[in-house]
Amino acid sequence: QFTPVFLRKGTVFGYSPRMRYDLVVNTFLRDAWTKGRVSVNGGGEMWRPLVSVEDAADAYIHAIELPKERVHHKAFNLSHKNYRILELAHWIKHVLRDKRQIDVDVAYAPGQPLRSYQVSGERFTEAFGYTPGHGIADAVLRIWANFEQGIATDFENPEYYNIRWLTLLDQMQSRLKRMGKLFPEPKDVSRLISAA
């Protein structure tokens, strides 16, 4: 009865309870808010397929609901659009033009290896019957409105950066092994209460 479906998501953007400020759109927004500028490396020539967190969630729901023969043991690229990074920076600047003046700094690093890739979502559209439609503008304005309300503005929180978060969890796991249990077993709690 099991039907595996593989969704290869583009770089996700948008608000979520555990923000990701290590993903390009969200990184640009963090920097626009904190510095009034976004930095684009490698001349911004790199391509990225992007998809909103809403479209990702919808795709998972549809994958569960679609007939087995349309999705069984198939892989699908899930993206809204392929963007050049420099185009993306200027688009975000344009969307926020009434909120704040933002500068776009472009750095060129000749010879530096840069990740660049595009994907086709044709197979997804054929099987799922729609194209992911949440664009960047709405997500940018929503995140900006959250910033204005002080939501997810503790930008140094390691939880918002996967590498920092996983490193912290790994360090904590090592410490807990050395320290032992933080909390007693339930049977020991009963004894402690009785003794009190």
Short mmCIF file of C-alpha atoms in Angstrom, two decimals:
data_model
loop_
_atom_site.label_atom_id
_atom_site.label_comp_id
_atom_site.label_asym_id
_atom_site.label_seq_id
_atom_site.Cartn_x
_atom_site.Cartn_y
_atom_site.Cartn_z
CA GLN A 1 0.00 0.00 0.00
CA PHE A 2 3.02 2.29 0.41
CA THR A 3 3.47 4.91 -2.33
CA PRO A 4 6.78 6.77 -2.17
CA VAL A 5 6.82 10.18 -3.87
CA PHE A 6 9.96 12.31 -4.13
CA LEU A 7 9.69 16.11 -4.14
CA ARG A 8 12.98 17.81 -4.99
CA LYS A 9 12.29 21.30 -3.75
CA GLY A 10 13.99 24.38 -5.07
CA THR A 11 15.39 26.79 -2.50
CA VAL A 12 12.48 27.49 -0.16
CA PHE A 13 11.48 31.02 0.80
CA GLY A 14 8.85 32.58 3.03
CA TYR A 15 7.84 32.79 6.66
CA SER A 16 7.82 29.74 8.89
CA PRO A 17 7.84 29.34 12.69
CA ARG A 18 11.51 28.30 12.45
CA MET A 19 12.78 30.87 10.02
CA ARG A 20 15.69 29.99 7.76
CA TYR A 21 18.01 32.95 7.30
CA ASP A 22 20.51 30.77 5.45
CA LEU A 23 18.29 30.64 2.33
CA VAL A 24 18.73 33.30 -0.32
CA VAL A 25 15.42 35.25 -0.24
CA ASN A 26 15.24 35.21 3.55
CA THR A 27 18.94 36.14 3.78
CA PHE A 28 18.39 39.13 1.51
CA LEU A 29 15.44 40.23 3.67
CA ARG A 30 17.43 39.90 6.89
CA ASP A 31 20.23 42.01 5.41
CA ALA A 32 17.81 44.56 3.95
CA TRP A 33 16.25 44.98 7.41
CA THR A 34 19.48 45.06 9.43
CA LYS A 35 21.83 46.84 7.00
CA GLY A 36 19.68 48.49 4.34
CA ARG A 37 21.65 46.59 1.72
CA VAL A 38 21.95 43.13 0.22
CA SER A 39 25.20 41.57 -0.91
CA VAL A 40 25.37 39.54 -4.10
CA ASN A 41 28.41 37.32 -4.65
CA GLY A 42 29.89 36.11 -7.91
CA GLY A 43 28.29 38.92 -9.87
CA GLY A 44 24.89 37.38 -9.17
CA GLU A 45 25.09 35.27 -12.32
CA MET A 46 24.14 32.06 -10.49
CA TRP A 47 20.71 30.55 -11.02
CA ARG A 48 18.45 29.16 -8.30
CA PRO A 49 15.07 27.48 -8.58
CA LEU A 50 12.83 28.92 -5.85
CA VAL A 51 9.63 27.71 -4.22
CA SER A 52 7.54 29.19 -1.43
CA VAL A 53 6.98 27.33 1.80
CA GLU A 54 3.22 27.49 1.05
CA ASP A 55 3.69 25.79 -2.32
CA ALA A 56 5.90 23.15 -0.70
CA ALA A 57 3.21 22.38 1.89
CA ASP A 58 0.50 22.26 -0.80
CA ALA A 59 2.59 19.87 -2.90
CA TYR A 60 2.96 17.44 -0.01
CA ILE A 61 -0.80 17.47 0.54
CA HIS A 62 -1.48 16.93 -3.17
CA ALA A 63 1.08 14.12 -3.32
CA ILE A 64 -0.91 12.29 -0.63
CA GLU A 65 -4.27 12.94 -2.30
CA LEU A 66 -3.39 12.22 -5.96
CA PRO A 67 -4.12 8.80 -7.50
CA LYS A 68 -1.30 6.35 -6.94
CA GLU A 69 -0.66 5.79 -10.66
CA ARG A 70 0.20 9.49 -11.15
CA VAL A 71 2.85 9.73 -8.46
CA HIS A 72 3.94 6.25 -7.36
CA HIS A 73 7.72 6.00 -7.05
CA LYS A 74 8.29 9.16 -9.09
CA ALA A 75 10.48 12.20 -8.44
CA PHE A 76 9.31 15.73 -9.18
CA ASN A 77 11.15 19.04 -9.24
CA LEU A 78 9.14 21.51 -7.20
CA SER A 79 9.80 25.15 -8.03
CA HIS A 80 7.93 28.32 -8.86
CA LYS A 81 10.58 29.86 -11.08
CA ASN A 82 14.32 29.87 -11.79
CA TYR A 83 15.89 33.19 -10.77
CA ARG A 84 19.29 34.71 -11.30
CA ILE A 85 20.55 35.86 -7.91
CA LEU A 86 21.18 39.44 -9.10
CA GLU A 87 17.67 39.60 -10.59
CA LEU A 88 16.32 38.36 -7.27
CA ALA A 89 18.15 41.04 -5.27
CA HIS A 90 16.77 43.79 -7.50
CA TRP A 91 13.26 42.30 -7.38
CA ILE A 92 13.33 42.36 -3.57
CA LYS A 93 14.61 45.94 -3.65
CA HIS A 94 11.69 46.84 -5.94
CA VAL A 95 9.08 45.10 -3.75
CA LEU A 96 10.34 46.97 -0.67
CA ARG A 97 10.69 50.36 -2.40
CA ASP A 98 7.89 51.90 -0.28
CA LYS A 99 9.27 50.41 2.94
CA ARG A 100 12.98 51.20 2.79
CA GLN A 101 15.72 52.31 0.45
CA ILE A 102 17.89 49.26 -0.17
CA ASP A 103 21.27 49.13 -1.89
CA VAL A 104 22.46 46.12 -3.86
CA ASP A 105 26.19 45.43 -3.52
CA VAL A 106 27.62 43.17 -6.19
CA ALA A 107 30.93 41.39 -5.59
CA TYR A 108 32.85 39.61 -8.32
CA ALA A 109 35.14 36.73 -7.46
CA PRO A 110 36.85 35.44 -10.60
CA GLY A 111 37.79 31.79 -10.46
CA GLN A 112 35.69 31.08 -7.37
CA PRO A 113 33.48 28.00 -7.84
CA LEU A 114 29.82 28.99 -7.55
CA ARG A 115 26.77 26.76 -7.39
CA SER A 116 24.35 27.52 -10.18
CA TYR A 117 21.49 25.37 -11.39
CA GLN A 118 18.06 25.51 -12.98
CA VAL A 119 15.33 22.91 -12.96
CA SER A 120 12.23 22.17 -14.98
CA GLY A 121 8.93 21.71 -13.16
CA GLU A 122 7.16 20.33 -16.25
CA ARG A 123 6.82 16.82 -14.86
CA PHE A 124 5.31 18.18 -11.64
CA THR A 125 2.80 20.32 -13.55
CA GLU A 126 1.74 17.40 -15.73
CA ALA A 127 1.23 15.00 -12.82
CA PHE A 128 -0.17 17.41 -10.23
CA GLY A 129 -2.25 19.50 -12.63
CA TYR A 130 -0.99 22.92 -11.57
CA THR A 131 2.13 25.06 -11.37
CA PRO A 132 3.28 26.36 -7.96
CA GLY A 133 2.04 29.94 -7.95
CA HIS A 134 3.20 31.74 -4.82
CA GLY A 135 5.66 34.37 -5.97
CA ILE A 136 8.27 36.25 -4.02
CA ALA A 137 6.47 39.59 -3.58
CA ASP A 138 3.83 38.37 -1.10
CA ALA A 139 6.38 36.45 0.95
CA VAL A 140 8.73 39.45 1.05
CA LEU A 141 5.97 41.76 2.29
CA ARG A 142 4.76 39.25 4.88
CA ILE A 143 8.22 38.71 6.32
CA TRP A 144 8.82 42.48 6.34
CA ALA A 145 5.53 43.01 8.21
CA ASN A 146 6.69 40.39 10.73
CA PHE A 147 9.96 42.27 11.17
CA GLU A 148 7.97 45.45 11.86
CA GLN A 149 6.16 43.57 14.63
CA GLY A 150 9.41 42.20 16.06
CA ILE A 151 8.69 38.63 14.89
CA ALA A 152 11.76 36.46 14.20
CA THR A 153 14.16 39.40 14.45
CA ASP A 154 16.62 37.70 16.81
CA PHE A 155 18.79 37.16 13.75
CA GLU A 156 21.72 35.59 15.62
CA ASN A 157 19.56 32.75 16.94
CA PRO A 158 21.35 29.58 15.74
CA GLU A 159 17.98 27.88 15.24
CA TYR A 160 17.52 29.96 12.07
CA TYR A 161 20.65 28.58 10.38
CA ASN A 162 20.85 24.83 9.70
CA ILE A 163 24.62 24.46 10.03
CA ARG A 164 24.75 26.50 13.26
CA TRP A 165 21.73 24.66 14.66
CA LEU A 166 23.04 21.18 13.85
CA THR A 167 26.46 22.11 15.24
CA LEU A 168 24.86 23.33 18.48
CA LEU A 169 22.73 20.18 18.79
CA ASP A 170 25.81 18.01 18.18
CA GLN A 171 27.76 19.91 20.86
CA MET A 172 24.86 19.59 23.28
CA GLN A 173 24.57 15.86 22.63
CA SER A 174 28.27 15.46 23.47
CA ARG A 175 27.86 17.49 26.65
CA LEU A 176 24.82 15.51 27.74
CA LYS A 177 26.76 12.27 27.32
CA ARG A 178 29.45 13.64 29.65
CA MET A 179 26.99 15.17 32.13
CA GLY A 180 24.45 12.38 32.28
CA LYS A 181 20.71 12.85 32.49
CA LEU A 182 19.30 16.30 33.16
CA PHE A 183 16.05 14.96 34.55
CA PRO A 184 15.50 11.96 36.80
CA GLU A 185 13.45 8.97 35.70
CA PRO A 186 9.73 9.24 36.60
CA LYS A 187 10.11 6.61 39.39
CA ASP A 188 12.93 8.67 40.91
CA VAL A 189 10.76 11.84 40.78
CA SER A 190 8.13 10.03 42.89
CA ARG A 191 10.78 9.17 45.48
CA LEU A 192 12.04 12.76 45.53
CA ILE A 193 8.50 14.06 46.09
CA SER A 194 7.87 11.51 48.85
CA ALA A 195 11.13 12.46 50.56
CA ALA A 196 10.22 16.16 50.45
#
